[in-house]
Coordinates of C-alpha atoms in Angstrom, one line a residue:
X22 CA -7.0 -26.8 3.6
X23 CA -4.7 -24.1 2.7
X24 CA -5.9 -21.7 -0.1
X25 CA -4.0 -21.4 -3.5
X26 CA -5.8 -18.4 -4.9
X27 CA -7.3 -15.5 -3.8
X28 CA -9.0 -12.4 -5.2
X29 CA -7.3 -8.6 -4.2
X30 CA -9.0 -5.6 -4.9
X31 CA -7.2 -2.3 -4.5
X32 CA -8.8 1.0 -4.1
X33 CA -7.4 4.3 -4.8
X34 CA -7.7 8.1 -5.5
X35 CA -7.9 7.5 -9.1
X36 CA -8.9 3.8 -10.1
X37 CA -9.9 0.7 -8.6
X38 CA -8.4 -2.7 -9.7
X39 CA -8.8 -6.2 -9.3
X40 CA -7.4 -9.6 -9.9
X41 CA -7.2 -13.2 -9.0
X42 CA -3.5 -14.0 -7.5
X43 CA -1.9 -17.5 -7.5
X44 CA -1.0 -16.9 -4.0
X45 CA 2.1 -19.7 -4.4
X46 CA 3.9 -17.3 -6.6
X47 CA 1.7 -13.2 -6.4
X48 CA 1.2 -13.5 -10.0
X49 CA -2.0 -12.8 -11.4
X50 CA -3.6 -15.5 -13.0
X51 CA -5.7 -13.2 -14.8
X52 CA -4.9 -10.0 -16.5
X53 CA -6.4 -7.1 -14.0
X54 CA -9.7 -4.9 -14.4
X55 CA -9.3 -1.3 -13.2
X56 CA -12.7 0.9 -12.9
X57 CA -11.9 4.3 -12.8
X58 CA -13.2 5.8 -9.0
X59 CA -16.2 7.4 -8.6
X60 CA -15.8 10.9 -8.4
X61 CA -18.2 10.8 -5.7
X62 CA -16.4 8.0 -3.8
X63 CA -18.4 7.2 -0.8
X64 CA -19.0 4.0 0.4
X65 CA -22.2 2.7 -1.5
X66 CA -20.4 4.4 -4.8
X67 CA -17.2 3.0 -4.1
X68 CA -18.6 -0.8 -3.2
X69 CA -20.7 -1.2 -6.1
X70 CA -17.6 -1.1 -8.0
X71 CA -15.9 -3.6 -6.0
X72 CA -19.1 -5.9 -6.5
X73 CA -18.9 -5.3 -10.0
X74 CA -15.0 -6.1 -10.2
X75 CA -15.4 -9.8 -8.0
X76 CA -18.1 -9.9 -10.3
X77 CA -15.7 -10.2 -13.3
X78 CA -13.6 -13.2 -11.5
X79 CA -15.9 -15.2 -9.2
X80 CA -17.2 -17.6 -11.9
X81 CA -13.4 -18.9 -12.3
X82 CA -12.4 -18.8 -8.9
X83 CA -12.9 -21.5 -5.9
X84 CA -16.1 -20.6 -4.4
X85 CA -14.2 -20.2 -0.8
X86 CA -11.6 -18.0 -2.8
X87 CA -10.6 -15.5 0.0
X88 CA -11.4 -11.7 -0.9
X89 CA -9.4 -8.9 0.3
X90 CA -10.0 -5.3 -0.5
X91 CA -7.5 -2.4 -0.1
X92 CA -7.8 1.2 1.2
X93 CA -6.6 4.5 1.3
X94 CA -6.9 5.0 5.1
X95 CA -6.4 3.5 8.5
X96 CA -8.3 0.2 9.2
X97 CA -9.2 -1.0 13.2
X98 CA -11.0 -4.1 13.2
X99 CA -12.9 -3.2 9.8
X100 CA -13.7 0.2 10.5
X101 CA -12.1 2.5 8.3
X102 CA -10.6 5.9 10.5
X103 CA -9.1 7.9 8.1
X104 CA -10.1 8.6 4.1
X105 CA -6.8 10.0 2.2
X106 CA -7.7 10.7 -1.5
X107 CA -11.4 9.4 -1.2
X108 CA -14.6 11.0 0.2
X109 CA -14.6 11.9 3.6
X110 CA -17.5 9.9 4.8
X111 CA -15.4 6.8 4.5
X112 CA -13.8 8.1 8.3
X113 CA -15.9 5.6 10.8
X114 CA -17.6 3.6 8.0
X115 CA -17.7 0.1 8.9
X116 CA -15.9 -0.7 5.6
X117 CA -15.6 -4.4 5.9
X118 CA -19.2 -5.2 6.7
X119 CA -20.3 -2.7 4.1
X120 CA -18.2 -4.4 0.9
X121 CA -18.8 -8.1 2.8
X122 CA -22.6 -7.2 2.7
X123 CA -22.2 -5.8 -1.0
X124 CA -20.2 -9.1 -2.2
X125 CA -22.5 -11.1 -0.5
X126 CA -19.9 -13.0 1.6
X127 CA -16.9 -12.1 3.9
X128 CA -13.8 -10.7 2.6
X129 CA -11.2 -8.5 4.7
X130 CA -10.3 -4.6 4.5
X131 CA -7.1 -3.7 4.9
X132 CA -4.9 -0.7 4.6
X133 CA -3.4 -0.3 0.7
X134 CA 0.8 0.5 2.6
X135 CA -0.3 -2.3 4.7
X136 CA -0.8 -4.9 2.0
X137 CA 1.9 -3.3 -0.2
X138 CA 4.3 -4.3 2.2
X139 CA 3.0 -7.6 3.2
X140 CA 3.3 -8.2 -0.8
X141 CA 6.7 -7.0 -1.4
X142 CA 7.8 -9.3 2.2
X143 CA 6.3 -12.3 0.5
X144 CA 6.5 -12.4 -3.3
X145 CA 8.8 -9.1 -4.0
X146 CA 12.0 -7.3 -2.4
X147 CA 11.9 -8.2 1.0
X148 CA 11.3 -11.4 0.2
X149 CA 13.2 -13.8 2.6
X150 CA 14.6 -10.8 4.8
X151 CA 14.3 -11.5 8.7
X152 CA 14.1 -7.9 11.3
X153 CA 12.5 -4.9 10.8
X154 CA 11.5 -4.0 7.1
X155 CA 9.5 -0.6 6.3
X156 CA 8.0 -0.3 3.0
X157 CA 7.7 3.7 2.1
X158 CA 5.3 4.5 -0.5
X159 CA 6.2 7.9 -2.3
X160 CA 3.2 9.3 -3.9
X161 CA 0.4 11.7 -2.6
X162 CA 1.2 11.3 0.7
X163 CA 4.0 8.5 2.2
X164 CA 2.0 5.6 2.6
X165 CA 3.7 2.9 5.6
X166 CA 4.5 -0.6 6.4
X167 CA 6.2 -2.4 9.0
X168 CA 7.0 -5.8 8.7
X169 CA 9.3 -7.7 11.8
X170 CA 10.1 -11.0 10.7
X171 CA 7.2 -10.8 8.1
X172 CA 4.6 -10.0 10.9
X173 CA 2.8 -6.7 9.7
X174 CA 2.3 -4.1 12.3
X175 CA -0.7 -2.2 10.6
X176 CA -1.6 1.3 10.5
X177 CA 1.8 2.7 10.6
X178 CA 1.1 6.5 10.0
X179 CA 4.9 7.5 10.2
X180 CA 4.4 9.6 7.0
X181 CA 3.3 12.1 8.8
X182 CA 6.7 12.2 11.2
X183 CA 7.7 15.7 12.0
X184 CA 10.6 16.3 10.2
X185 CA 12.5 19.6 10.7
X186 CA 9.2 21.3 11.6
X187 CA 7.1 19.7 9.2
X188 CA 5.0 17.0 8.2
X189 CA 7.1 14.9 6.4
X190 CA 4.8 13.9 3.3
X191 CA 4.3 17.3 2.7
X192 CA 8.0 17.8 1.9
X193 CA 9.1 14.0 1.0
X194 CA 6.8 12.8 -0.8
X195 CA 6.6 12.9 -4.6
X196 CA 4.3 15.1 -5.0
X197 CA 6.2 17.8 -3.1
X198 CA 8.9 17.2 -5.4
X199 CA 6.5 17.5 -8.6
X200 CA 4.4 21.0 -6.8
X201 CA 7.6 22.4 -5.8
X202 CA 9.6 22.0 -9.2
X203 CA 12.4 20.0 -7.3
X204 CA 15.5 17.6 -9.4
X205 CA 16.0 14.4 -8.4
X206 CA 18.8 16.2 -6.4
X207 CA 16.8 18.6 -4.5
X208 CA 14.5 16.1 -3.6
X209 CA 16.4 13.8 -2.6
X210 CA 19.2 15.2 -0.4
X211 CA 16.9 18.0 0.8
X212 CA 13.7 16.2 1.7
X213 CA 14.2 12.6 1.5
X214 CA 17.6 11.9 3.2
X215 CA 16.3 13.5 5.8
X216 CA 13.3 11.8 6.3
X217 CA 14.8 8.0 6.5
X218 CA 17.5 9.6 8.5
X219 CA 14.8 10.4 11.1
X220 CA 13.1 7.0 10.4
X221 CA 16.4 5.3 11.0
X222 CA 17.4 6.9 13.6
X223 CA 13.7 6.0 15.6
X224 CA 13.5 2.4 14.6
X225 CA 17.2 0.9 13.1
X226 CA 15.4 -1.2 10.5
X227 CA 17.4 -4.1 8.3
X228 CA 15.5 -3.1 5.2
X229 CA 13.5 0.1 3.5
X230 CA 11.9 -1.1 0.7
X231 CA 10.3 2.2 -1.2
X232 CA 7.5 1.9 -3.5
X233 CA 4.7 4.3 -5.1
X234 CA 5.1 4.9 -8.8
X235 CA 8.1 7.0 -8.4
X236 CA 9.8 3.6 -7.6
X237 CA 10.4 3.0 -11.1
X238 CA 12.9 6.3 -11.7
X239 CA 14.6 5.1 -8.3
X240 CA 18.2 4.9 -9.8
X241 CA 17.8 8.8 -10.0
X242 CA 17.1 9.3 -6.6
X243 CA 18.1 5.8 -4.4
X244 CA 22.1 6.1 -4.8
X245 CA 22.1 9.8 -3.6
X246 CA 21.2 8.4 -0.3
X247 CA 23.6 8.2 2.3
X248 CA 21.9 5.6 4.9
X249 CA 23.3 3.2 6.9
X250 CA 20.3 0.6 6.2
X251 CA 19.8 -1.0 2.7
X252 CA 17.2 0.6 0.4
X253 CA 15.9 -0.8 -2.5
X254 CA 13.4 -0.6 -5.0
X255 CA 10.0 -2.3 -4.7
X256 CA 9.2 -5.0 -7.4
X257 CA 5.4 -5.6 -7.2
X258 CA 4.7 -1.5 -8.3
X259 CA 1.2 -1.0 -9.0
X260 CA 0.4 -4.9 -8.6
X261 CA 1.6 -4.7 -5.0
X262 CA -1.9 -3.5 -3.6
X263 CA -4.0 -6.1 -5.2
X264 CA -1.2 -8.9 -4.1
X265 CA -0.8 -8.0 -0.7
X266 CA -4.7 -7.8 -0.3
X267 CA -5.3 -11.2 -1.6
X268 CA -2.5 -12.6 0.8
X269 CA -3.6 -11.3 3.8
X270 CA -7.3 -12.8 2.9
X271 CA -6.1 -16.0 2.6
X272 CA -4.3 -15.7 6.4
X273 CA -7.8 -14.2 7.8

C-alpha cells in the first residue's frame, strides 16, 4: 500500500527541523519543530536531536510512517563522505544506521540539495517539467541537484566547478556576495552569470530552479541573467529540505 504521509527531518549548520508531510500535496500537516544544532555536531550529538524531533510526531503518525533525514554532505549507500557546516567526524560515519539505530527503526539519509530538488520536482517549481532540471542552492556553499525526467542523480558536487580559476561557491555563492560587499549587480553578472553559463554550457538543462534563502530577493538578481535556459525561483524555501526527505522515504 502506498504511503500518504511521511516524516522529513532536515539538518543543517544552524538548526535542525522536522515535520510530518502529506506527501499527496508537500504540505506539512503539522507546524514544524526546529532544534537549534549542537555546537558540537557530531553524530551521537546531532541524532539525539533527530530522536527527540520524531519523538515530537510519531504518536500521530502511521506506525509504518517513512522517515527520512537530510544532510549537509555527500551520502553513498548511507555512509555520509563529506560534512559541510557540521563536525568533521560525520566524513565516513555510517549515518543511516546510526539515526536508524537512534529512532529505533529504519529511515533513509539523504543529501539536503538532493532532497531539495526532489521536493521542488514534485510539489514546487519543477513540478511537471520533463529533461534535465538542476536545482542550485545559494547559500554557504552551492548545494546541487539533478533531476532527468524526475529521476535524482545524487551527490551532484558541481558547486565546486572551476570557474575562471576558481572554485565556484567560493565566488557564486551568497555568501561571497555578503563577505565581499557585492550589489545584486556585481554578483550577479560578475559571479553568477558566469557560473550557469559554464553549467549550461556542460549539461544544456530544460530547467535551473535556484533555491537557498537568497531565493526570496531573486527578482533582484534572476532578470539580470542572460541564459539561454529558464531559471526560476524555488517555491518550497526552507520547507524544501524536510519535503524532499520525507518523499524520498516514502520511495525507499
Amino acid at each position: 500500500m502506498a504511503h500518504t504521509v511521511a516524516l522529513g527531518i532536515d539538518i543543517g549548520g544552524s538548526g535542525i527541523k522536522g515535520a510530518p508531510v502529506d506527501l499527496a500535496t508537500g504540505e506539512f500537516l503539522q507546524p514544524r519543530l526546529k532544534i537549534a544544532t549542537p555546537a558540537e555536531s557530531t553524530p551521537a550529538a546531532v541524532a539525539r536531536i533527530v530522536d527527540q524531533i520524531a519523538d515530537e510526531f510519531t504518536d500521530d503518525l502511521p506506525k509504518d510512517a517513512p522517515i527520512g533525514v537530510t544532510i549537509p554532505g555527500v551520502v553513498q549507500h548511507g555512509v555520509v563522505r563529506t560534512a559541510a557546516n557540521i563536525d568533521k567526524s560525520w566524513i565516513d560515519a555510517e549515518g543511516e544506521k546510526i539515526f536508524s539505530d537512534a529512532l529505533g527503526r529504519r529511515c533513509l539519509l539523504v543529501n539536503d540539495a538532493d532532497a531539495a530538488g526532489v521536493a521542488e520536482q514534485r510539489y514546487g517549481a519543477a513540478k511537471g517539467r520533463q529533461g534535465l532540471v538542476i536545482l542550485t542552492t545559494l547559500g554557504t556553499g552551492i548545494g546541487i541537484a539533478l533531476l532527468n525526467n524526475g529521476v535524482l542523480i545524487p551527490n551532484c558536487e558541481l558547486g565546486h566547478l572551476e570557474v575562471d580559476g576558481h572554485d565556484a561557491e567560493t565566488r557564486a555563492a551568497s555568501s561571497a556576495k555578503e563577505r565581499e560587499g557585492l550589489s545584486y549587480n556585481e554578483w550577479a553578472t560578475t559571479r553568477l552569470q558566469p557560473y550557469y553559463t559554464a553549467l549550461e554550457n556542460l549539461l544544456w538543462p530544460d530547467l535551473f530552479v535556484v533555491g537557498g534563502g537568497v531565493s526570496r530577493k531573486s527578482a533582484k538578481f534572476l532578470p539580470l541573467l542572460h541564459l539561454r535556459t529558464p531559471i526560476v525561483p524555488a517555491l518550497l524555501e526552507n520547507q524544501a529540505g524536510i519535503v524532499g526527505a520525507a518523499a524520498l522515504a516514502a520511495d525507499d
